[in-house]
Tab-separated table of C-alpha atoms and ligand atoms in Angstrom:
chain	number	residue	atom	x	y	z
A	1	UNK	CA	0.010	-0.004	-0.328
A	2	UNK	CA	1.063	3.341	-0.529
A	3	UNK	CA	0.403	6.897	0.905
A	4	UNK	CA	1.255	10.033	0.368
A	5	UNK	CA	1.180	12.911	3.241
A	6	UNK	CA	0.842	16.226	2.761
A	7	UNK	CA	2.559	18.572	5.162
A	8	UNK	CA	5.843	17.654	6.889
A	9	UNK	CA	5.204	19.407	10.393
A	10	UNK	CA	4.606	17.672	13.313
A	11	UNK	CA	1.642	15.738	12.289
A	12	UNK	CA	2.243	14.689	8.668
A	13	UNK	CA	6.376	13.855	10.149
A	14	UNK	CA	5.274	11.696	12.849
A	15	UNK	CA	1.944	10.428	10.960
A	16	UNK	CA	4.067	9.697	7.915
A	17	UNK	CA	6.970	7.997	9.652
A	18	UNK	CA	4.547	5.467	11.985
A	19	UNK	CA	2.701	4.487	8.788
A	20	UNK	CA	5.973	3.959	7.940
A	21	UNK	CA	6.755	1.485	10.486
A	22	UNK	CA	3.236	-0.083	9.718
A	23	UNK	CA	4.604	-1.439	6.393
A	24	UNK	CA	2.981	1.497	3.959
A	25	UNK	CA	5.030	2.978	1.674
A	26	UNK	CA	4.575	6.538	2.451
A	27	UNK	CA	5.928	9.674	0.962
A	28	UNK	CA	5.861	13.133	2.807
A	29	UNK	CA	5.777	16.579	0.467
A	30	UNK	CA	6.764	18.929	2.277
A	31	UNK	CA	6.011	22.748	0.594
A	32	UNK	CA	8.585	24.558	2.202
A	33	UNK	CA	11.982	24.611	0.188
A	34	UNK	CA	14.455	24.892	3.677
A	35	UNK	CA	12.338	22.027	5.598
A	36	UNK	CA	12.188	20.029	2.763
A	37	UNK	CA	15.817	20.498	2.339
A	38	UNK	CA	16.735	19.320	5.964
A	39	UNK	CA	14.630	15.893	5.222
A	40	UNK	CA	15.651	14.830	2.105
A	41	UNK	CA	19.063	15.138	3.475
A	42	UNK	CA	18.039	13.243	6.737
A	43	UNK	CA	17.531	15.965	8.955
A	44	UNK	CA	14.693	16.353	11.261
A	45	UNK	CA	13.586	20.207	11.524
A	46	UNK	CA	11.472	19.975	14.654
A	47	UNK	CA	12.336	18.464	18.154
A	48	UNK	CA	10.386	15.130	19.065
A	49	UNK	CA	11.564	12.469	21.059
A	50	UNK	CA	12.561	9.110	19.553
A	51	UNK	CA	11.647	10.675	15.550
A	52	UNK	CA	15.291	11.189	14.252
A	53	UNK	CA	15.433	7.387	14.490
A	54	UNK	CA	12.379	6.407	13.481
A	55	UNK	CA	12.417	8.476	10.061
A	56	UNK	CA	16.139	7.304	9.510
A	57	UNK	CA	15.041	3.308	10.217
A	58	UNK	CA	12.267	4.310	7.337
A	59	UNK	CA	14.055	6.089	4.942
A	60	UNK	CA	16.467	3.635	5.061
A	61	UNK	CA	14.345	0.723	4.845
A	62	UNK	CA	13.156	2.450	1.737
A	63	UNK	CA	9.295	2.870	3.011
A	64	UNK	CA	9.559	6.603	3.695
A	65	UNK	CA	10.667	8.975	1.043
A	66	UNK	CA	10.645	13.178	0.955
A	67	UNK	CA	9.892	13.801	-2.607
A	68	UNK	CA	11.561	16.540	-4.263
A	69	UNK	CA	7.790	17.526	-5.998
A	70	UNK	CA	4.561	17.146	-5.305
A	71	UNK	CA	4.096	15.081	-8.171
A	72	UNK	CA	6.250	12.657	-7.999
A	73	UNK	CA	4.706	12.390	-3.815
A	74	UNK	CA	1.443	11.373	-5.191
A	75	UNK	CA	2.099	9.174	-8.102
A	76	UNK	CA	0.325	5.778	-7.006
A	77	UNK	CA	-0.922	6.763	-3.377
A	78	UNK	CA	-3.954	4.920	-2.647
A	79	UNK	CA	-4.680	8.053	0.161
A	80	UNK	CA	-3.249	11.026	-0.024
A	81	UNK	CA	-3.256	12.770	3.761
A	82	UNK	CA	-3.740	16.310	4.353
A	83	UNK	CA	-1.840	17.560	7.031
A	84	UNK	CA	-0.721	21.035	6.691
A	85	UNK	CA	-1.544	24.117	9.448
A	86	UNK	CA	-4.878	25.366	10.348
A	87	UNK	CA	-3.790	28.303	12.471
A	88	UNK	CA	-6.337	30.460	13.953
A	89	UNK	CA	-7.252	33.482	11.050
A	90	UNK	CA	-6.418	36.775	12.466
A	91	UNK	CA	-8.985	39.361	13.414
A	92	UNK	CA	-12.134	36.427	14.241
A	93	UNK	CA	-10.300	33.213	15.149
A	94	UNK	CA	-12.015	31.226	12.527
A	95	UNK	CA	-9.390	28.229	11.320
A	96	UNK	CA	-7.749	29.686	8.182
A	97	UNK	CA	-8.077	27.130	5.763
A	98	UNK	CA	-6.272	28.552	3.072
A	99	UNK	CA	-3.325	26.203	3.089
A	100	UNK	CA	-5.834	23.304	3.098
A	101	UNK	CA	-7.769	24.410	0.493
A	102	UNK	CA	-4.529	25.283	-1.539
A	103	UNK	CA	-2.818	21.420	-0.941
A	104	UNK	CA	-5.683	20.207	-1.859
A	105	UNK	CA	-5.918	22.009	-5.146
A	106	UNK	CA	-2.284	21.621	-5.715
A	107	UNK	CA	-3.143	17.572	-5.263
A	108	UNK	CA	-6.150	17.377	-7.165
A	109	UNK	CA	-4.808	19.543	-10.513
A	110	UNK	CA	-2.241	16.707	-10.583
A	111	UNK	CA	-3.974	13.203	-9.815
A	112	UNK	CA	-4.242	10.763	-12.757
A	113	UNK	CA	-5.835	8.324	-10.715
A	114	UNK	CA	-8.772	7.771	-8.278
A	115	UNK	CA	-7.992	8.774	-4.321
A	116	UNK	CA	-8.863	8.907	-1.094
A	117	UNK	CA	-7.721	12.429	0.725
A	118	UNK	CA	-8.020	12.444	4.279
A	119	UNK	CA	-8.092	15.677	6.349
A	120	UNK	CA	-6.009	14.831	9.244
A	121	UNK	CA	-5.551	18.590	9.408
A	122	UNK	CA	-8.270	19.970	12.029
A	123	UNK	CA	-10.959	21.281	10.246
A	124	UNK	CA	-14.406	22.941	10.831
A	125	UNK	CA	-17.098	20.878	10.516
A	126	UNK	CA	-18.198	20.939	6.865
A	127	UNK	CA	-14.873	21.502	5.656
A	128	UNK	CA	-14.805	17.657	4.208
A	129	UNK	CA	-17.896	18.339	2.349
A	130	UNK	CA	-16.333	21.456	0.794
A	131	UNK	CA	-13.161	19.735	-0.221
A	132	UNK	CA	-15.149	17.180	-1.983
A	133	UNK	CA	-16.970	19.841	-3.841
A	134	UNK	CA	-13.875	21.272	-5.188
A	135	UNK	CA	-12.262	18.016	-6.158
A	136	UNK	CA	-15.764	17.464	-8.286
A	137	UNK	CA	-15.680	20.771	-9.494
A	138	UNK	CA	-11.809	20.619	-10.764
A	139	UNK	CA	-11.613	17.120	-11.976
A	140	UNK	CA	-15.041	16.015	-13.032
A	141	UNK	CA	-13.063	12.746	-14.572
A	142	UNK	CA	-11.993	11.257	-11.680
A	143	UNK	CA	-13.201	9.344	-8.569
A	144	UNK	CA	-12.096	11.487	-5.769
A	145	UNK	CA	-13.372	10.560	-2.333
A	146	UNK	CA	-12.897	12.202	0.762
A	147	UNK	CA	-12.603	11.114	4.374
A	148	UNK	CA	-11.628	12.779	7.910
A	149	UNK	CA	-9.265	10.704	10.326
A	150	UNK	CA	-8.614	13.542	12.907
A	151	UNK	CA	-5.238	12.945	14.595
A	152	UNK	CA	-5.415	12.926	18.595
A	153	UNK	CA	-1.298	12.859	19.481
A	154	UNK	CA	0.483	15.385	21.983
A	155	UNK	CA	3.991	16.727	21.471
A	156	UNK	CA	6.597	15.133	23.426
A	157	UNK	CA	4.917	11.545	23.465
A	158	UNK	CA	3.658	11.675	19.673
A	159	UNK	CA	4.914	8.491	18.064
A	160	UNK	CA	3.671	6.390	21.229
A	161	UNK	CA	0.343	8.639	21.152
A	162	UNK	CA	0.047	7.422	17.163
A	163	UNK	CA	1.157	4.034	17.527
A	164	UNK	CA	-1.092	3.219	20.734
A	165	UNK	CA	-3.908	5.474	20.567
A	166	UNK	CA	-6.950	5.474	22.936
A	167	UNK	CA	-9.096	4.729	19.722
A	168	UNK	CA	-8.809	5.974	15.711
A	169	UNK	CA	-11.703	8.310	14.371
A	170	UNK	CA	-12.619	7.832	10.789
A	171	UNK	CA	-15.352	9.988	9.247
A	172	UNK	CA	-16.241	8.357	5.809
A	173	UNK	CA	-19.377	8.273	3.659
A	174	UNK	CA	-18.447	5.161	1.406
A	175	UNK	CA	-16.995	2.324	2.218
A	176	UNK	CA	-14.482	2.047	-0.607
A	177	UNK	CA	-12.697	5.166	1.951
A	178	UNK	CA	-13.554	3.265	5.137
A	179	UNK	CA	-11.811	0.058	3.672
A	180	UNK	CA	-8.833	2.234	2.830
A	181	UNK	CA	-8.653	3.596	6.215
A	182	UNK	CA	-9.451	0.106	8.050
A	183	UNK	CA	-6.116	-1.455	5.845
A	184	UNK	CA	-3.873	1.331	6.920
A	185	UNK	CA	-4.911	1.191	10.251
A	186	UNK	CA	-4.711	-3.088	10.175
A	187	UNK	CA	-2.053	-2.811	12.841
A	188	UNK	CA	-3.588	-0.765	15.462
A	189	UNK	CA	-6.867	-2.761	15.018
A	190	UNK	CA	-4.316	-6.210	15.494
A	191	UNK	CA	-3.398	-4.230	19.191
A	192	UNK	CA	-7.607	-3.635	19.715
A	193	UNK	CA	-7.398	-0.174	19.221
A	194	UNK	CA	-10.998	0.704	19.193
A	195	UNK	CA	-11.699	2.431	15.332
A	196	UNK	CA	-14.853	4.513	15.536
A	197	UNK	CA	-16.334	4.930	12.039
A	198	UNK	CA	-18.615	8.213	11.748
A	199	UNK	CA	-19.714	10.616	9.316
A	200	UNK	CA	-17.787	13.357	8.166
A	201	UNK	CA	-19.009	15.541	10.207
A	202	UNK	CA	-19.069	13.643	13.199
A	203	UNK	CA	-15.540	13.289	12.999
A	204	UNK	CA	-14.830	16.652	12.263
A	205	UNK	CA	-16.480	17.863	15.375
A	206	UNK	CA	-15.088	15.079	17.711
A	207	UNK	CA	-11.893	16.730	17.426
A	208	UNK	CA	-12.945	19.814	17.825
A	209	UNK	CA	-15.459	18.642	20.964
A	210	UNK	CA	-12.211	16.915	22.787
A	211	UNK	CA	-9.997	19.761	22.568
A	212	UNK	CA	-12.688	21.625	23.792
A	213	UNK	CA	-13.064	19.324	27.093
A	214	UNK	CA	-9.483	18.643	27.449
A	215	UNK	CA	-8.925	22.963	27.722
A	216	UNK	CA	-12.248	23.393	29.725
A	217	UNK	CA	-10.780	20.685	32.590
A	218	UNK	CA	-7.597	22.626	32.380
A	219	UNK	CA	-9.243	25.852	33.377
A	220	UNK	CA	-11.483	24.593	35.484
A	221	UNK	CA	-8.141	23.304	37.964
A	222	UNK	CA	-6.887	26.715	36.780
A	223	UNK	CA	-9.757	28.031	38.436
A	224	UNK	CA	-9.780	25.981	41.760
A	225	UNK	CA	-6.412	27.051	42.165
A	226	UNK	CA	-7.045	30.929	41.839
A	227	UNK	CA	-10.057	29.834	45.037
A	228	UNK	CA	-7.226	27.604	46.983
A	229	UNK	CA	-5.181	30.658	47.073
A	230	UNK	CA	-8.138	32.543	48.689
A	231	UNK	CA	-9.380	30.059	50.855
A	232	UNK	CA	-6.053	28.454	52.196
A	233	UNK	CA	-6.959	25.163	50.009
A	234	UNK	CA	-4.294	23.449	48.322
A	235	UNK	CA	-5.380	22.618	44.310
A	236	UNK	CA	-3.007	19.476	44.188
A	237	UNK	CA	-4.971	18.041	47.095
A	238	UNK	CA	-8.055	19.088	45.178
A	239	UNK	CA	-7.659	17.718	42.025
A	240	UNK	CA	-6.319	14.544	43.619
A	241	UNK	CA	-9.403	14.365	45.458
A	242	UNK	CA	-11.763	15.017	42.563
A	243	UNK	CA	-9.486	12.988	39.916
A	244	UNK	CA	-9.622	9.616	42.289
A	245	UNK	CA	-13.373	9.601	41.120
A	246	UNK	CA	-13.816	7.897	38.208
A	247	UNK	CA	-16.445	9.778	36.354
A	248	UNK	CA	-13.747	12.371	36.444
A	249	UNK	CA	-10.328	11.167	35.772
A	250	UNK	CA	-6.928	12.066	37.043
A	251	UNK	CA	-5.544	13.652	33.367
A	252	UNK	CA	-5.303	17.277	32.732
A	253	UNK	CA	-6.015	18.309	36.479
A	254	UNK	CA	-2.492	20.512	36.526
A	255	UNK	CA	-3.065	23.696	37.792
A	256	UNK	CA	-0.846	26.268	36.034
A	257	UNK	CA	-0.053	29.120	33.996
A	258	UNK	CA	-2.677	28.232	31.126
A	259	UNK	CA	-2.734	26.537	28.368
A	260	UNK	CA	-0.958	27.104	25.116
A	261	UNK	CA	0.500	25.310	22.334
A	262	UNK	CA	-0.415	24.942	18.450
A	263	UNK	CA	-4.208	22.864	19.558
A	264	UNK	CA	-5.672	24.632	22.350
A	265	UNK	CA	-5.654	27.916	22.141
A	266	UNK	CA	-7.186	28.102	18.156
A	267	UNK	CA	-9.028	24.535	18.314
A	268	UNK	CA	-11.187	26.449	21.445
A	269	UNK	CA	-11.212	29.432	19.192
A	270	UNK	CA	-12.843	28.136	16.390
A	271	UNK	CA	-15.092	25.688	18.116
A	272	UNK	CA	-16.520	28.973	19.182
A	273	UNK	CA	-16.912	30.528	16.029
A	274	UNK	CA	-18.426	27.226	14.873
A	275	UNK	CA	-20.745	26.809	17.619
A	276	UNK	CA	-21.844	30.774	17.115
A	277	UNK	CA	-22.036	30.181	13.308
A	278	UNK	CA	-23.986	27.410	13.591
A	279	UNK	CA	-26.518	28.962	15.856
A	280	UNK	CA	-25.951	26.856	18.748
A	281	UNK	CA	-22.679	29.034	20.316
A	282	UNK	CA	-21.144	27.298	23.181
A	283	UNK	CA	-21.141	29.572	25.980
A	284	UNK	CA	-18.379	26.588	28.474
A	285	UNK	CA	-16.127	27.350	25.135
A	286	UNK	CA	-16.260	31.023	25.024
A	287	UNK	CA	-15.471	31.175	28.793
A	288	UNK	CA	-12.624	29.007	28.567
A	289	UNK	CA	-11.128	31.180	26.446
A	290	UNK	CA	-11.847	34.394	28.013
A	291	UNK	CA	-10.115	32.736	31.497
A	292	UNK	CA	-7.523	31.465	29.582
A	293	UNK	CA	-6.673	34.511	28.037
A	294	UNK	CA	-7.104	36.358	31.037
A	295	UNK	CA	-4.672	33.836	33.021
A	296	UNK	CA	-1.908	34.451	30.906
A	297	UNK	CA	-2.327	37.857	30.484
A	298	UNK	CA	-2.036	38.347	34.402
A	299	UNK	CA	1.631	35.957	34.731
A	300	UNK	CA	3.663	39.003	34.870
A	301	UNK	CA	1.500	40.961	37.802
A	302	UNK	CA	1.754	37.246	39.522
A	303	UNK	CA	5.545	37.215	39.407
A	304	UNK	CA	5.811	40.912	39.929
A	305	UNK	CA	3.335	40.588	43.107
A	306	UNK	CA	5.842	37.622	44.217
A	307	UNK	CA	8.535	40.481	43.985
A	308	UNK	CA	7.536	42.738	46.264
A	309	UNK	CA	5.545	44.950	43.387
A	310	UNK	CA	8.148	46.219	41.544
A	311	UNK	CA	10.739	44.531	39.620
A	312	UNK	CA	12.492	47.155	37.596
A	313	UNK	CA	16.246	46.581	37.250
A	314	UNK	CA	15.245	42.751	39.343
A	315	UNK	CA	17.187	40.174	37.471
A	316	UNK	CA	14.277	36.922	36.710
A	317	UNK	CA	15.389	33.964	35.682
A	318	UNK	CA	12.699	32.366	33.760
A	319	UNK	CA	12.927	28.300	33.237
A	320	UNK	CA	11.317	26.650	30.529
A	321	UNK	CA	9.527	28.443	27.337
A	322	UNK	CA	8.012	25.890	25.349
A	323	UNK	CA	4.282	25.064	25.813
A	324	UNK	CA	4.799	21.711	27.666
A	325	UNK	CA	8.352	19.725	27.867
A	326	UNK	CA	9.923	17.491	25.834
A	327	UNK	CA	8.622	19.848	22.611
A	328	UNK	CA	10.405	23.002	21.052
A	329	UNK	CA	7.206	24.218	19.937
A	330	UNK	CA	6.271	27.666	20.967
A	331	UNK	CA	3.071	28.618	19.630
A	332	UNK	CA	0.916	30.016	22.447
A	333	UNK	CA	3.508	29.292	25.148
A	334	UNK	CA	2.863	31.112	28.453
A	335	UNK	CA	6.247	32.306	28.500
A	336	UNK	CA	5.954	34.193	25.645
A	337	UNK	CA	3.317	36.929	27.500
A	338	UNK	CA	5.164	36.240	31.034
A	339	UNK	CA	8.313	37.560	29.110
A	340	UNK	CA	6.886	40.637	27.521
A	341	UNK	CA	5.165	41.735	30.702
A	342	UNK	CA	8.622	41.390	33.071
A	343	UNK	CA	10.358	43.007	30.345
A	344	UNK	CA	7.457	46.110	29.539
A	345	UNK	CA	7.719	46.177	33.692
A	346	UNK	CA	12.018	46.837	33.707
A	347	UNK	CA	12.987	43.488	34.994
A	348	UNK	CA	15.818	41.870	33.497
A	349	UNK	CA	15.040	38.359	32.061
A	350	UNK	CA	17.358	35.347	31.690
A	351	UNK	CA	15.706	32.423	29.781
A	352	UNK	CA	16.913	28.698	29.876
A	353	UNK	CA	14.969	26.202	27.812
A	354	UNK	CA	16.977	22.258	26.764
A	355	UNK	CA	15.284	23.078	23.128
A	356	UNK	CA	12.936	25.734	22.913
A	357	UNK	CA	15.256	28.596	22.419
A	358	UNK	CA	16.098	28.785	18.638
A	359	UNK	CA	12.095	28.725	17.957
A	360	UNK	CA	12.226	31.544	20.933
A	361	UNK	CA	14.428	33.658	19.793
A	362	UNK	CA	12.511	34.497	16.691
A	363	UNK	CA	9.573	35.560	19.153
A	364	UNK	CA	10.837	37.597	22.263
A	365	UNK	CA	12.504	41.012	22.645
A	366	UNK	CA	16.335	41.144	21.822
A	367	UNK	CA	16.334	43.107	25.533
A	368	UNK	CA	16.490	39.821	26.686
A	369	UNK	CA	19.094	37.223	27.781
A	370	UNK	CA	19.035	33.616	26.940
A	371	UNK	CA	21.459	31.471	29.351
A	372	UNK	CA	23.921	28.254	28.184
A	373	UNK	CA	22.181	26.219	30.817
A	374	UNK	CA	19.560	26.246	33.819
A	375	UNK	CA	22.722	26.757	36.250
A	376	UNK	CA	24.103	30.092	34.403
A	377	UNK	CA	20.445	30.875	34.246
A	378	UNK	CA	19.846	31.040	37.680
A	379	UNK	CA	23.645	32.365	38.720
A	380	UNK	CA	22.690	35.325	40.409
A	381	UNK	CA	19.302	35.569	39.944
A	382	UNK	CA	16.865	37.582	42.454
A	383	UNK	CA	14.205	35.588	41.611
A	384	UNK	CA	13.325	32.215	39.493
A	385	UNK	CA	9.525	31.831	37.712
A	386	UNK	CA	9.625	28.073	36.660
A	387	UNK	CA	7.391	27.552	33.445
A	388	UNK	CA	7.872	24.595	31.601
A	389	UNK	CA	7.833	21.418	34.057
A	390	UNK	CA	11.398	19.716	32.086
A	391	UNK	CA	12.848	16.409	33.718
A	392	UNK	CA	16.121	18.744	34.648
A	393	UNK	CA	14.202	21.317	36.535
A	394	UNK	CA	12.494	19.232	38.573
A	395	UNK	CA	16.033	17.946	39.470
A	396	UNK	CA	17.353	21.471	41.242
A	397	UNK	CA	17.852	21.418	44.914
A	398	UNK	CA	16.483	23.799	47.002
A	399	UNK	CA	20.052	24.089	48.386
A	400	UNK	CA	21.856	24.269	44.843
A	401	UNK	CA	19.191	26.960	44.236
A	402	UNK	CA	19.930	29.448	46.929
A	403	UNK	CA	23.781	28.583	46.261
A	404	UNK	CA	23.631	30.201	43.229
A	405	UNK	CA	21.023	32.871	43.198
A	406	UNK	CA	21.346	36.136	44.666
A	407	UNK	CA	17.726	36.584	45.716
A	408	UNK	CA	15.167	34.146	47.270
A	409	UNK	CA	12.108	34.352	45.645
A	410	UNK	CA	10.619	31.145	43.789
A	411	UNK	CA	7.684	31.510	41.263
A	412	UNK	CA	6.647	27.665	40.455
A	413	UNK	CA	3.747	27.745	37.861
A	414	UNK	CA	3.866	23.982	37.460
A	415	UNK	CA	4.130	22.870	41.067
A	416	UNK	CA	7.054	20.871	40.443
A	417	UNK	CA	8.893	21.566	43.416
A	418	UNK	CA	8.393	21.026	47.304
A	419	UNK	CA	7.287	23.862	48.859
A	420	UNK	CA	8.405	23.255	52.227
A	421	UNK	CA	11.999	22.424	51.459
A	422	UNK	CA	12.201	25.553	49.268
A	423	UNK	CA	11.192	27.278	52.488
A	424	UNK	CA	13.257	25.368	54.593
A	425	UNK	CA	15.750	26.699	51.895
A	426	UNK	CA	15.129	30.391	53.096
A	427	UNK	CA	13.178	31.053	49.926
A	428	UNK	CA	10.047	32.683	49.403
A	429	UNK	CA	8.118	30.089	47.488
A	430	UNK	CA	5.182	30.960	45.760
A	431	UNK	CA	3.058	27.695	43.768
A	432	UNK	CA	-0.022	27.725	41.953
A	433	UNK	CA	-3.097	27.507	44.335
A	434	UNK	CA	-0.852	26.045	47.236
A	435	UNK	CA	-0.164	27.239	50.904
B	501	NAD	N1	0.848	19.523	17.039
B	501	NAD	C1	-0.261	19.150	17.408
B	501	NAD	O1	0.422	18.366	18.323
B	501	NAD	C2	-1.205	18.595	16.566
B	501	NAD	C3	-2.259	17.466	16.915
B	501	NAD	C4	-2.824	17.217	16.464
B	501	NAD	C5	-3.674	17.389	15.535
B	501	NAD	N2	-2.671	19.301	14.613
B	501	NAD	C6	-3.402	19.410	14.186
B	501	NAD	O2	-2.801	18.988	12.073
B	501	NAD	C7	-2.623	20.120	11.455
B	501	NAD	C8	-1.170	20.408	11.329
B	501	NAD	O3	-0.822	20.389	12.458
B	501	NAD	P1	1.099	20.495	12.711
B	501	NAD	O4	1.466	21.169	14.262
B	501	NAD	O5	2.026	19.682	11.717
B	501	NAD	O6	1.462	22.021	11.905
B	501	NAD	P2	2.744	22.344	11.417
B	501	NAD	O7	2.747	23.953	11.095
B	501	NAD	O8	4.292	22.008	12.156
B	501	NAD	O9	2.884	20.897	10.366
B	501	NAD	C9	2.313	22.029	8.448
B	501	NAD	C10	3.318	21.848	7.996
B	501	NAD	O10	2.739	21.650	6.415
B	501	NAD	C11	3.661	22.388	5.617
B	501	NAD	N3	2.675	23.037	3.893
B	501	NAD	C12	1.557	23.872	4.172
B	501	NAD	N4	1.283	23.865	3.183
B	501	NAD	C13	2.081	22.982	2.724
B	501	NAD	C14	1.103	22.727	0.665
B	501	NAD	N5	0.614	22.708	0.052
B	501	NAD	N6	2.027	21.301	1.016
B	501	NAD	C15	2.934	20.969	1.522
B	501	NAD	N7	3.003	21.408	2.597
B	501	NAD	C16	2.639	22.354	3.115
B	501	NAD	C17	4.219	23.644	6.451
B	501	NAD	O11	4.878	23.826	5.288
B	501	NAD	C18	4.497	22.784	7.464
B	501	NAD	O12	6.222	22.650	7.380
B	501	NAD	C19	-3.298	21.415	12.118
B	501	NAD	O13	-4.562	21.170	11.702
B	501	NAD	C20	-3.556	20.839	13.688
B	501	NAD	O14	-4.394	21.432	14.368
B	501	NAD	C21	-1.665	19.164	15.526
């Protein structure tokens, strides 16, 4: 079986490498000439644990290729996956579908055989039908079917998520399209992964509903954390206390600086717009968006308060820049709002992240400093803000920090440090929703 994947970003590259590992012949076509040249040269343009090895192994086995042209990529493919970006459109928050439709148009115009076009990109309800209409209009001579196969992988554990997903969603209106995807996912079928077949619109909505729900869960525990701070309760214990209830579940109940990343911010915004336009507005999702935006915008004030109300000339170290550990993705990362606010208030900011600094440098003002490692970052700092919970930061011992830092303020936006141990070492410790 041979397939093509259009877009060699986080989703396209991981899906391509994993399908190749399943034994499928996969061509991943990336439009960006710089990234494409890297892929052809055996380099990986993104950071994702284990991906370099998986790509190298499958490329060496001849199952994974990075064609120089779209035409070569789609030749002989039974299914063509669209895995291009769908960022929030400036101004109105709708999903920007220009990359999706451009990719579909390019593909359809060059096709010389019937095919199933599969959207892996997260696209609003109704997009699949629009793709089918466009394909029919451009190529009335070819039988082009459309399916939706939304992706649920998480950056940082993307390969394991793809290889052992909780479920696979396939939205398709024809038996042929369902059969192509059934064959493709056969290795997962063998390990008893539930494969849920639905109509196109339902599959498209499942993706937004899943991300909307998870974003809501995070936002709920963040609000509970704020309440804990007012009433003297501990949010970690609240999360455990409710999470042990099987109906609630323990995941996505970690209080923190607010969600960021390439999916939740844009997908909640898009779900808000989709529901408004359909005449069934989701007030819950509207609140999630507002509460989360407000939380991120107030991070600098939280740190400034912890530092005594004025940070002019204060040396503040930020540990962690990516929106979560094990990725270099800086899209909508809370660190961006925080650092900009601190710099505006006159602080001297130094940051360190194990992998995200190259991506962060392009987004942050030149006024800030980047350190070579965590030790250099904390050396001489008046205050430390832990933003992303990389394992190497969890291991920073209170006594080590006390020896390196000039000041004694720790703002732990991920609740990874032991408050008592920090206080015993002389620090004023500020977690999220903790005493
Ligand atoms: N990143 C995630 O964790 C994640 C998880 C699930 C779903 N998704 C969804 O998957 C989609 C892709 O996300 P991503 O994070 O991989 O995006 P990305 O920006 O990392 O990758 C998209 C890639 O597509 C390329 N591209 C754009 N137009 C193209 C074209 N016409 N032909 C070939 N290549 C083209 C871009 O150059 C880019 O490299 C989005 O809709 C996103 O919402 C992402």
